[in-house]
Amino acid sequence: MVFFKGKVSVILLGVSFLVLCASLSVAKEDLQLRQCKQLCRHQPGQRQFDSRHQQECESSCEKFATENERGRGREEEEEREERSSPRHQIEREYTKCRERCQEREEGRREQQVCESGCEQKRVQQEREIFRRRGDDIFGRKSEDEEEDEEEVGGEGGKPYVFEDQHWSTKVKTEEGRVRVLKKFTKRSKLFKGIENYRVMIFEANPQTFVVPNHWDADVVLFVAQGKGTVSLVYTDRRESFNIEHGHVLVIPAGVTAYLINRGNNEKLILVKVINPVSNPGKFESFFGPGGDNPESFFNAFSSDILEAAFKTPADRLKRIFSQQRQGAIIRASEEQIRALTHEKGSHWPFAGGKRSSPIHLLRQSPKESNDFGTLFRVDSNDYNQLRDLDIAVSFANITQGSMHTPYYNSRATKIAVVLNGRGYFEMACPHVSKSGHKQQHHHHHRGERTRRGEEETSPVHYEKINSELSQGTVFVVPPGHPFVTVASEDENLEVICFEINAENNHIFPLAGQRNILKNIEREAKELAFATSAEEVDEVFKSQEEEFFFIGPRQQEHRRGFSII
Ligand SMILES: *[C@@H]1O[C@H](CO)[C@@H](O)[C@H](O)[C@H]1NC(C)=O
């Protein structure tokens, strides 16, 4: 795009303004066109256009507007197609099937049997599509086929903030669901450094069982709600741990794990960060001990192989590997839950020297704490299992109406998941700009070149990335990027953070008692700020708190901005 120069670049500016507005509603179309044309007429910093260029500019506005409308038509068509897709038909049939079950009046048990028949049929139909099309069972494109839909632009926190539409459902049964955040690099190339990490939220109803499986990935999990028992199966032993809200646990790749929600009425919710061991950013679960749904990997082998391996006739094997059809998360009886609740672990020092039991993050002594908030943090020094993964886990509980100091991490990329409450965050970012273009392309618009023909790089500019936060919002803070998080006036904000690349990471606070600017020499301050060191000190010393402060008062702040 180096060739756009002078007046032509103004045409481009007008059009790119229209591109920016293209996502707005149809009703605003006329307004956009008018504004685009207006831009053709009055370009700040430019002399009046001569009329030929103005006409050219205006007609590209019109051309773009019509094309844009056609584009919208296409989208609608695609949506219609989507609705008549086989996947939707299966869903419709399934809903009807279940309704028919519920109309029958033979008692709860019979209804359940009937409903699981529906579920079974659905799974079979989905497998059929899967075979025909090579897609996965949800009819989604596999990740490789997905286009690189890179999003840039500071508006609405993009691309650093992830909301409902950025998750996909991996497992869904009557008793629970598992959602995975899409691959970071699918969102933006800016996340190359954390490409090999994924985020998952697991939810299971009370008194349920997750069937045994292993993954080709290491997992760090935080218990965000509820109580459970996790069992990890090794060749020489089994370790079972009771977990509850606040626990952090590492499940190493390849270890077969199963899990219960032992709560009576609370959901068990786990937030997981997943680190695949071989295929960057990709992982799978492998179900062995099980049946038809989820499909056991044993079913992939020829029956004569299985007969030989287990010294058991094929029909018996077929029976054992086909009976479980209720999905990966299933209901268990009270007695079964009670029996699975017993703890059996290697708490003592003889068991290989490694502490694999979970650590209670919220019972550690806080790293920061005052009236305005509390910060807990564990890293590989507190919990050995985190060492190989190079991950630290922290939990911030920001008091209502308070904030943490603006700070940056030296090496770690922070993946933050909002667990409770509301608030917002702001971050300074040199990589994106409001106009929706990547910062490094900025200077092309100006088309300025030095005499020797090199491009002149525009001075660095930091765009404000900002977004409201509420339960389930995920946001990412790369190293070096200063940011703040503020709790709403009426609720505490609770955020769990996974710091990737945590080894030797340092937090550098930019305000408060330990802010780094206090350690700058007098002369350096005077030169940097071009004012007296006293004046600078007054500013940087007046905040007497550390790390957590009272936040901006709502009325002075973001008038007209609703923190719903
Ligand atoms: C967060 O702090 C509030 C009050 O300061 C407290 O009631 C709440 O339990 C804390 N949350 C957690 C998860 O510790």
Coordinates of C-alpha atoms and ligand atoms in Angstrom, one line a residue:
M1 CA 0.0 0.0 0.0
V2 CA 3.0 2.2 -0.3
F3 CA 1.8 3.7 -3.6
F4 CA -1.0 5.8 -2.2
K5 CA 0.2 9.3 -2.2
G6 CA -1.1 12.8 -1.8
K7 CA -4.7 13.4 -2.8
V8 CA -5.4 9.8 -3.6
S9 CA -4.7 9.0 0.0
V10 CA -7.6 11.2 1.0
I11 CA -9.9 9.2 -1.2
L12 CA -8.6 6.2 0.6
L13 CA -9.2 7.8 3.9
G14 CA -12.8 8.6 3.0
V15 CA -13.3 5.0 1.9
S16 CA -11.6 3.5 4.9
F17 CA -13.9 5.6 7.0
L18 CA -16.8 3.9 5.3
V19 CA -15.2 0.5 5.9
L20 CA -15.0 1.4 9.5
C21 CA -18.7 2.2 9.6
A22 CA -19.7 -0.7 7.6
S23 CA -20.5 -2.8 10.6
L24 CA -23.2 -0.3 11.7
S25 CA -26.8 -0.9 11.0
V26 CA -28.5 -0.3 7.6
A27 CA -30.4 2.6 9.0
K28 CA -27.1 4.5 9.3
E29 CA -26.2 3.8 5.7
D30 CA -27.2 7.2 4.3
L31 CA -25.4 8.9 7.1
Q32 CA -22.2 7.0 6.4
L33 CA -22.3 7.8 2.8
R34 CA -22.9 11.5 3.6
Q35 CA -20.0 11.5 6.0
C36 CA -17.7 9.8 3.5
K37 CA -18.6 12.4 0.9
Q38 CA -18.1 15.1 3.4
L39 CA -14.6 13.8 4.1
C40 CA -13.9 14.1 0.4
R41 CA -14.7 17.8 0.6
H42 CA -13.1 18.8 3.8
Q43 CA -9.9 17.0 4.5
P44 CA -8.2 18.4 7.6
G45 CA -4.7 19.5 6.8
Q46 CA -5.4 19.5 3.1
R47 CA -6.2 22.4 0.8
Q48 CA -9.6 22.3 -0.9
F49 CA -9.8 19.5 -3.4
D50 CA -10.1 20.4 -7.0
S51 CA -13.4 19.3 -8.4
R52 CA -12.2 16.3 -10.4
H53 CA -10.5 14.7 -7.4
Q54 CA -13.6 15.4 -5.3
Q55 CA -15.8 13.7 -7.8
E56 CA -13.5 10.7 -7.9
C57 CA -13.5 10.5 -4.1
E58 CA -17.3 10.8 -3.9
S59 CA -17.8 8.1 -6.5
S60 CA -15.6 5.7 -4.6
C61 CA -17.7 6.4 -1.6
E62 CA -20.8 5.4 -3.6
K63 CA -19.1 2.3 -5.1
F64 CA -18.1 1.1 -1.7
A65 CA -21.6 1.7 -0.2
T66 CA -23.3 -0.5 -2.9
E67 CA -20.7 -3.2 -2.6
N68 CA -21.2 -3.2 1.1
E69 CA -24.9 -3.6 0.7
R70 CA -24.4 -6.6 -1.6
G71 CA -22.1 -8.1 1.0
R72 CA -24.8 -7.9 3.5
G73 CA -27.2 -9.7 1.2
R74 CA -24.7 -12.5 1.0
E75 CA -24.5 -12.8 4.7
E76 CA -28.2 -13.2 5.0
E77 CA -28.1 -16.0 2.5
E78 CA -25.5 -17.8 4.4
E79 CA -27.5 -17.5 7.5
R80 CA -30.5 -19.1 5.8
E81 CA -28.3 -21.9 4.6
E82 CA -27.0 -22.4 8.1
R83 CA -30.5 -22.8 9.4
S84 CA -31.3 -25.6 6.9
S85 CA -28.0 -27.3 7.5
P86 CA -28.0 -31.0 8.5
R87 CA -26.7 -30.1 12.0
H88 CA -29.8 -27.9 12.6
Q89 CA -32.1 -30.6 11.4
I90 CA -30.5 -33.0 13.8
E91 CA -30.9 -30.5 16.6
R92 CA -34.6 -30.0 15.7
E93 CA -35.3 -33.7 15.6
Y94 CA -33.5 -34.2 18.9
T95 CA -35.6 -31.4 20.5
K96 CA -38.8 -33.0 19.2
C97 CA -37.8 -36.5 20.3
R98 CA -37.2 -35.2 23.8
E99 CA -40.5 -33.4 23.9
R100 CA -42.2 -36.6 22.9
C101 CA -40.4 -38.4 25.8
Q102 CA -41.5 -35.7 28.3
E103 CA -45.1 -36.0 27.2
R104 CA -45.1 -39.7 28.1
E105 CA -46.4 -40.2 31.7
E106 CA -44.6 -43.3 32.8
G107 CA -42.4 -41.9 35.5
R108 CA -39.1 -40.2 35.6
R109 CA -36.9 -43.3 35.1
E110 CA -38.7 -44.2 31.8
Q111 CA -38.4 -40.6 30.6
Q112 CA -34.7 -40.7 31.2
V113 CA -34.3 -43.9 29.2
C114 CA -36.4 -42.4 26.4
E115 CA -34.3 -39.2 26.4
S116 CA -31.1 -41.1 26.3
G117 CA -32.4 -42.9 23.3
C118 CA -32.8 -39.5 21.6
E119 CA -29.3 -38.5 22.6
Q120 CA -28.0 -41.7 21.2
K121 CA -29.7 -41.1 17.9
R122 CA -28.4 -37.6 17.7
V123 CA -24.8 -38.7 18.3
Q124 CA -25.2 -41.4 15.6
Q125 CA -26.5 -38.9 13.1
E126 CA -23.7 -36.4 13.9
R127 CA -21.1 -39.1 13.4
E128 CA -22.7 -39.8 10.0
I129 CA -22.2 -36.2 9.0
F130 CA -18.7 -36.3 10.3
R131 CA -17.9 -39.3 8.1
R132 CA -19.5 -37.8 5.1
R133 CA -18.0 -34.4 5.3
G134 CA -14.8 -34.8 7.3
D135 CA -15.9 -32.0 9.6
D136 CA -16.1 -32.5 13.3
I137 CA -19.3 -33.6 14.9
F138 CA -20.5 -30.2 15.5
G139 CA -20.4 -29.4 11.8
R140 CA -17.8 -26.7 12.4
K141 CA -14.9 -26.3 10.1
S142 CA -11.8 -27.8 11.6
E143 CA -9.4 -25.2 12.8
D144 CA -7.0 -25.6 9.9
E145 CA -9.7 -24.7 7.5
E146 CA -10.8 -21.6 9.4
E147 CA -9.7 -18.5 7.8
D148 CA -7.2 -16.3 9.5
E149 CA -9.7 -13.7 10.6
E150 CA -7.3 -11.3 12.2
E151 CA -8.9 -8.5 14.0
V152 CA -7.2 -5.3 14.9
G153 CA -8.3 -1.9 16.1
G154 CA -8.7 -0.5 19.6
E155 CA -12.5 -0.3 19.6
G156 CA -14.1 -2.4 22.3
G157 CA -10.9 -3.8 23.6
K158 CA -10.1 -5.7 20.4
P159 CA -8.3 -8.0 20.0
Y160 CA -7.4 -8.4 23.7
V161 CA -10.9 -9.0 25.0
F162 CA -12.8 -12.2 24.5
E163 CA -16.5 -12.6 25.0
D164 CA -19.3 -15.2 24.4
Q165 CA -18.8 -15.3 20.7
H166 CA -15.2 -16.3 21.0
W167 CA -15.9 -19.6 22.7
S168 CA -16.9 -22.9 21.2
T169 CA -18.7 -25.8 22.9
K170 CA -16.6 -29.0 23.0
V171 CA -18.9 -31.1 25.1
K172 CA -22.5 -30.6 26.1
T173 CA -24.6 -33.1 28.0
E174 CA -27.6 -32.8 30.3
E175 CA -25.2 -32.7 33.2
G176 CA -22.6 -30.3 32.1
R177 CA -20.6 -28.5 29.4
V178 CA -17.1 -27.7 28.3
R179 CA -16.3 -24.6 26.4
V180 CA -12.9 -23.7 24.8
L181 CA -11.7 -20.3 23.8
K182 CA -10.6 -20.2 20.2
K183 CA -7.0 -20.3 19.4
F184 CA -5.3 -17.0 20.3
T185 CA -3.5 -16.8 17.0
K186 CA -6.8 -17.2 15.1
R187 CA -7.9 -13.9 16.7
S188 CA -4.7 -12.0 16.1
K189 CA -1.1 -12.6 15.1
L190 CA -0.2 -10.4 18.1
F191 CA -0.7 -13.6 20.2
K192 CA 2.1 -15.6 18.6
G193 CA 3.9 -15.8 21.9
I194 CA 1.0 -17.7 23.6
E195 CA -0.1 -19.6 20.6
N196 CA 0.5 -22.9 22.4
Y197 CA -2.0 -22.2 25.2
R198 CA -5.7 -22.6 25.3
V199 CA -8.4 -21.6 27.8
M200 CA -11.3 -23.8 28.8
I201 CA -14.2 -23.5 31.2
F202 CA -15.7 -26.7 32.5
E203 CA -19.0 -26.9 34.3
A204 CA -20.7 -29.9 35.8
N205 CA -24.0 -30.3 37.7
P206 CA -24.0 -31.6 41.3
Q207 CA -23.6 -35.3 41.9
T208 CA -22.0 -36.0 38.5
F209 CA -19.1 -38.0 37.2
V210 CA -16.7 -37.2 34.4
V211 CA -15.6 -40.4 32.7
P212 CA -11.9 -41.3 32.7
N213 CA -9.8 -39.8 29.9
H214 CA -6.3 -38.5 29.2
W215 CA -5.1 -35.6 27.1
D216 CA -2.1 -34.8 24.9
A217 CA -1.7 -31.6 26.9
D218 CA -0.7 -30.4 30.4
V219 CA -3.5 -28.7 32.2
V220 CA -3.4 -26.1 35.0
L221 CA -6.8 -25.7 36.6
F222 CA -8.4 -23.3 39.1
V223 CA -11.5 -24.3 40.9
A224 CA -13.8 -21.3 40.4
Q225 CA -16.8 -22.8 42.2
G226 CA -18.0 -25.9 44.0
K227 CA -16.4 -29.1 45.4
G228 CA -15.1 -32.1 43.6
T229 CA -12.7 -35.0 43.8
V230 CA -10.1 -35.6 41.1
S231 CA -8.4 -39.0 40.6
L232 CA -5.2 -39.3 38.7
V233 CA -4.2 -42.7 37.5
Y234 CA -0.5 -43.7 37.0
T235 CA 0.9 -47.1 36.2
D236 CA 1.9 -47.7 39.8
R237 CA -0.7 -45.8 41.7
R238 CA -3.8 -43.7 41.9
E239 CA -3.9 -40.3 43.6
S240 CA -7.3 -38.8 44.6
F241 CA -7.7 -35.3 45.8
N242 CA -10.6 -33.4 47.1
I243 CA -10.7 -30.0 45.5
E244 CA -12.8 -26.9 46.3
H245 CA -13.2 -23.3 45.3
G246 CA -9.7 -21.7 45.4
H247 CA -7.6 -24.8 44.6
V248 CA -5.0 -24.9 41.8
L249 CA -4.1 -28.3 40.4
V250 CA -1.8 -29.5 37.6
I251 CA -2.8 -32.5 35.6
P252 CA 0.2 -33.7 33.5
A253 CA -0.3 -34.8 29.9
G254 CA -1.1 -38.5 29.5
V255 CA -2.3 -39.1 33.0
T256 CA -5.8 -40.6 33.0
A257 CA -8.1 -38.5 35.1
Y258 CA -11.6 -38.7 36.3
L259 CA -13.6 -36.4 38.4
I260 CA -16.8 -36.0 40.5
N261 CA -18.8 -33.0 41.6
R262 CA -19.5 -34.0 45.2
G263 CA -21.6 -30.9 45.9
N264 CA -25.3 -31.3 46.7
N265 CA -26.5 -28.2 44.9
E266 CA -23.6 -26.3 43.6
K267 CA -22.2 -26.6 40.1
L268 CA -18.5 -27.4 39.9
I269 CA -16.7 -24.9 37.7
L270 CA -13.1 -25.2 36.6
V271 CA -11.1 -22.7 34.6
K272 CA -8.3 -24.4 32.8
V273 CA -5.2 -23.3 30.9
I274 CA -4.1 -26.0 28.5
N275 CA -0.6 -26.5 27.1
P276 CA -0.5 -29.0 24.3
V277 CA 2.6 -31.1 24.3
S278 CA 3.1 -31.7 20.5
N279 CA 0.8 -29.8 18.2
P280 CA 0.9 -26.1 19.0
G281 CA -2.4 -24.8 20.2
K282 CA -4.2 -28.2 19.6
F283 CA -5.2 -30.9 21.9
E284 CA -7.5 -33.8 22.2
S285 CA -9.0 -35.9 25.0
F286 CA -8.7 -39.7 24.7
F287 CA -11.5 -41.8 26.3
G288 CA -10.5 -45.4 26.9
P289 CA -12.5 -46.9 29.8
G290 CA -15.9 -46.3 28.4
G291 CA -18.4 -47.1 25.7
D292 CA -20.1 -45.5 22.8
N293 CA -20.5 -41.9 23.9
P294 CA -17.9 -40.6 24.3
E295 CA -16.5 -43.2 22.0
S296 CA -13.8 -45.3 23.5
F297 CA -10.5 -45.4 21.6
F298 CA -10.5 -49.1 22.0
N299 CA -13.3 -49.2 19.5
A300 CA -10.9 -48.1 16.8
F301 CA -8.9 -51.3 17.0
S302 CA -9.7 -54.5 15.0
S303 CA -11.6 -57.0 17.1
D304 CA -9.0 -59.7 16.6
I305 CA -6.4 -57.4 18.0
L306 CA -8.6 -56.7 21.0
E307 CA -9.4 -60.4 21.4
A308 CA -5.7 -61.2 21.5
A309 CA -4.8 -58.3 23.7
F310 CA -7.5 -59.0 26.3
K311 CA -7.7 -62.8 25.8
T312 CA -11.4 -62.3 25.6
P313 CA -14.0 -63.2 22.9
A314 CA -15.1 -60.4 20.6
D315 CA -18.7 -60.4 21.6
R316 CA -17.9 -59.8 25.3
L317 CA -15.5 -57.0 24.4
K318 CA -18.1 -55.4 22.1
R319 CA -20.6 -55.5 25.1
I320 CA -18.2 -53.9 27.5
F321 CA -17.1 -51.1 25.1
S322 CA -20.5 -50.1 23.9
Q323 CA -22.8 -49.7 26.9
Q324 CA -22.0 -46.2 28.2
R325 CA -24.0 -43.9 26.0
Q326 CA -24.8 -40.9 28.1
G327 CA -21.8 -38.7 27.3
A328 CA -18.7 -37.6 29.0
I329 CA -20.4 -36.0 32.1
I330 CA -23.0 -38.2 33.7
R331 CA -25.1 -38.5 36.8
A332 CA -23.9 -40.7 39.7
S333 CA -25.8 -42.0 42.7
E334 CA -25.2 -40.7 46.2
E335 CA -23.5 -43.9 47.2
Q336 CA -21.2 -43.7 44.2
I337 CA -20.3 -40.1 45.0
R338 CA -19.6 -40.9 48.6
A339 CA -17.4 -43.8 47.6
L340 CA -15.4 -41.7 45.2
T341 CA -14.9 -38.8 47.6
H342 CA -12.2 -40.5 49.7
E343 CA -8.9 -38.8 49.5
K344 CA -5.9 -41.0 48.7
G345 CA -2.8 -39.1 47.8
S346 CA 0.9 -38.8 48.3
H347 CA 0.9 -36.1 50.9
W348 CA 4.0 -37.4 52.6
P349 CA 7.5 -36.9 51.5
F350 CA 8.3 -40.5 50.4
A351 CA 6.1 -40.5 47.3
G352 CA 8.7 -39.5 44.7
G353 CA 9.4 -36.2 46.4
K354 CA 7.0 -34.3 44.1
R355 CA 4.0 -32.6 45.6
S356 CA 1.2 -33.3 43.2
S357 CA -1.6 -32.5 45.5
P358 CA -3.5 -29.3 44.7
I359 CA -2.5 -26.0 46.4
H360 CA -5.1 -23.7 47.9
L361 CA -4.4 -20.3 46.2
L362 CA -6.7 -18.4 48.4
R363 CA -5.2 -19.7 51.7
Q364 CA -1.7 -18.5 50.8
S365 CA -0.6 -15.3 52.5
P366 CA -1.6 -12.5 50.1
K367 CA 1.2 -10.9 48.1
E368 CA -0.7 -7.5 48.3
S369 CA -3.5 -6.6 50.6
N370 CA -5.2 -3.5 51.9
D371 CA -8.7 -2.0 52.1
F372 CA -8.9 -1.7 48.3
G373 CA -8.0 -5.2 47.3
T374 CA -6.2 -8.5 47.8
L375 CA -3.8 -10.4 45.5
F376 CA -2.8 -14.0 45.9
R377 CA -0.2 -15.6 43.7
V378 CA 1.5 -19.0 43.4
D379 CA 4.4 -19.8 41.1
S380 CA 6.8 -22.7 40.8
N381 CA 8.4 -21.8 44.1
D382 CA 5.1 -22.5 45.9
Y383 CA 4.0 -25.3 43.7
N384 CA 6.6 -27.4 42.0
Q385 CA 4.2 -28.7 39.3
L386 CA 4.1 -25.3 37.8
R387 CA 7.8 -25.2 37.0
D388 CA 7.8 -27.2 33.8
L389 CA 4.8 -25.3 32.5
D390 CA 6.4 -21.9 33.3
I391 CA 3.0 -20.6 34.5
A392 CA 2.0 -18.7 37.6
V393 CA -1.5 -18.3 38.9
S394 CA -2.8 -15.3 40.7
F395 CA -6.2 -14.2 42.0
A396 CA -7.1 -10.5 42.4
N397 CA -10.1 -9.5 44.6
I398 CA -10.5 -5.8 43.9
T399 CA -12.8 -4.1 46.4
Q400 CA -15.8 -2.3 44.9
G401 CA -14.9 1.2 43.7
S402 CA -11.2 0.4 43.8
M403 CA -8.5 -0.3 41.3
H404 CA -5.0 -1.8 41.2
T405 CA -2.0 0.4 40.3
P406 CA -1.2 0.8 36.6
Y407 CA 1.6 -1.7 36.1
Y408 CA 3.2 -4.0 33.6
N409 CA 4.7 -7.5 33.7
S410 CA 8.3 -7.7 32.5
R411 CA 8.1 -11.1 30.8
A412 CA 4.8 -12.7 31.4
T413 CA 1.7 -12.6 29.3
K414 CA -1.3 -12.5 31.5
I415 CA -4.5 -14.4 30.6
A416 CA -7.2 -13.0 32.9
V417 CA -10.7 -14.5 33.4
V418 CA -13.3 -12.6 35.3
L419 CA -15.0 -14.9 37.8
N420 CA -17.3 -12.5 39.7
G421 CA -18.4 -8.9 39.7
R422 CA -18.1 -6.1 37.2
G423 CA -15.7 -3.4 36.3
Y424 CA -13.5 -2.4 33.4
F425 CA -9.9 -2.4 32.3
E426 CA -7.7 -0.1 30.3
M427 CA -4.4 -0.8 28.6
A428 CA -1.9 1.2 26.6
C429 CA -1.1 -0.6 23.3
P430 CA 1.4 0.4 20.6
H431 CA 0.2 -2.3 18.2
V432 CA -3.3 -1.3 17.2
S433 CA -5.0 1.9 16.5
K434 CA -8.7 3.1 16.6
S435 CA -9.0 3.3 12.9
G436 CA -8.8 -0.4 12.7
H437 CA -5.4 -0.5 11.0
K438 CA -2.3 -1.9 12.4
Q439 CA -0.1 0.8 13.8
Q440 CA 2.9 0.0 11.6
H441 CA 0.8 0.7 8.5
H442 CA -0.1 4.2 9.8
H443 CA 2.5 6.1 7.9
H444 CA 1.3 4.7 4.6
H445 CA -1.7 6.9 4.8
R446 CA 0.3 10.0 5.0
G447 CA 2.4 8.7 2.1
E448 CA 5.3 10.8 3.3
R449 CA 8.8 9.8 2.4
T450 CA 12.1 11.3 3.1
R451 CA 14.3 12.6 0.3
R452 CA 16.2 9.4 0.0
G453 CA 13.0 7.5 -0.5
E454 CA 12.9 5.6 2.8
E455 CA 9.6 5.5 4.6
E456 CA 9.4 7.7 7.6
T457 CA 8.2 5.8 10.6
S458 CA 5.6 7.7 12.5
P459 CA 6.3 8.3 16.2
V460 CA 5.1 5.6 18.5
H461 CA 1.5 6.1 19.7
Y462 CA -0.3 4.1 22.4
E463 CA -3.9 3.4 21.8
K464 CA -6.2 3.0 24.7
I465 CA -7.6 -0.5 24.8
N466 CA -10.6 -0.6 27.1
S467 CA -13.4 -2.9 27.9
E468 CA -16.1 -3.5 30.4
L469 CA -15.6 -6.6 32.4
S470 CA -18.2 -9.0 33.7
Q471 CA -18.4 -12.7 34.6
G472 CA -16.8 -14.8 31.9
T473 CA -14.9 -12.0 30.1
V474 CA -11.3 -13.0 29.2
F475 CA -8.7 -10.4 28.5
V476 CA -5.0 -10.7 27.7
V477 CA -2.2 -8.4 28.7
P478 CA 1.1 -8.9 26.9
P479 CA 4.4 -8.2 28.6
G480 CA 5.5 -4.6 28.8
H481 CA 2.0 -3.2 28.3
P482 CA 0.9 -1.0 31.2
F483 CA -2.7 -1.6 32.3
V484 CA -5.2 -1.1 35.1
T485 CA -8.3 -2.9 36.3
V486 CA -11.1 -1.1 38.1
A487 CA -14.0 -2.7 40.1
S488 CA -17.5 -1.3 39.7
E489 CA -19.0 0.9 42.5
D490 CA -21.3 -1.8 43.8
E491 CA -19.5 -5.2 43.5
N492 CA -16.0 -6.6 44.1
L493 CA -14.2 -7.7 41.0
E494 CA -12.7 -11.2 41.2
V495 CA -10.2 -12.1 38.5
I496 CA -8.2 -15.3 38.1
C497 CA -5.0 -14.8 36.1
F498 CA -2.7 -17.3 34.4
E499 CA 0.7 -15.8 33.8
I500 CA 2.5 -17.4 30.8
N501 CA 6.3 -17.3 30.8
A502 CA 6.3 -16.6 34.5
E503 CA 9.9 -17.5 35.3
N504 CA 11.8 -14.3 36.2
N505 CA 8.8 -12.2 35.6
H506 CA 8.7 -8.9 37.6
I507 CA 5.8 -6.6 38.2
F508 CA 6.7 -2.9 37.7
P509 CA 4.1 -0.6 39.4
L510 CA 3.8 2.8 37.9
A511 CA 2.0 4.5 40.8
G512 CA 1.8 4.1 44.6
Q513 CA 4.6 3.7 47.1
R514 CA 6.8 1.3 45.1
N515 CA 6.4 3.0 41.8
I516 CA 9.6 2.7 39.7
L517 CA 9.7 6.4 38.8
K518 CA 10.7 7.2 42.3
N519 CA 14.1 5.5 41.6
I520 CA 14.9 7.8 38.7
E521 CA 17.7 10.3 39.4
R522 CA 16.8 14.0 39.8
E523 CA 18.5 15.1 36.6
A524 CA 17.0 12.3 34.6
K525 CA 13.6 13.3 35.9
E526 CA 14.2 16.9 35.0
L527 CA 15.3 16.0 31.5
A528 CA 12.6 13.5 30.9
F529 CA 9.7 15.7 32.1
A530 CA 11.3 19.1 31.2
T531 CA 10.2 20.4 34.6
S532 CA 11.6 20.6 38.1
A533 CA 12.3 17.3 39.9
E534 CA 10.3 18.7 42.9
E535 CA 7.2 19.0 40.7
V536 CA 7.7 15.5 39.4
D537 CA 8.2 14.1 42.9
E538 CA 5.0 15.8 44.2
V539 CA 3.0 13.9 41.6
F540 CA 4.7 10.5 42.0
K541 CA 4.7 10.6 45.8
S542 CA 1.2 11.7 46.5
Q543 CA -0.4 8.3 46.3
E544 CA 0.4 6.9 49.7
E545 CA -1.1 3.4 49.2
E546 CA 0.6 0.4 47.6
F547 CA -0.8 -1.6 44.7
F548 CA -4.5 -1.3 45.4
F549 CA -6.0 2.2 45.5
I550 CA -9.3 3.9 45.7
G551 CA -10.7 4.0 42.1
P552 CA -11.9 6.9 40.0
R553 CA -15.3 8.2 41.3
Q554 CA -18.0 7.2 38.9
Q555 CA -19.5 10.6 38.4
E556 CA -16.3 12.1 37.3
H557 CA -15.6 9.1 35.2
R558 CA -17.0 7.9 31.9
R559 CA -20.1 10.0 32.0
G560 CA -22.7 8.3 29.8
F561 CA -20.9 5.1 29.8
S562 CA -22.9 2.4 31.3
I563 CA -21.4 -0.2 33.6
I564 CA -24.7 -1.9 33.6
Ligands
LIG1 C1 -13.3 -10.9 48.0 O1 -13.4 -9.9 49.0 C2 -14.7 -9.9 49.7 C3 -14.7 -8.7 50.7 O2 -13.5 -8.1 50.7 C4 -15.0 -11.2 50.3 O3 -16.3 -11.1 50.9 C5 -15.0 -12.3 49.3 O4 -15.2 -13.5 49.9 C6 -13.6 -12.3 48.6 N1 -13.6 -13.3 47.6 C7 -12.9 -14.4 47.6 C8 -13.0 -15.4 46.5 O5 -12.1 -14.6 48.5

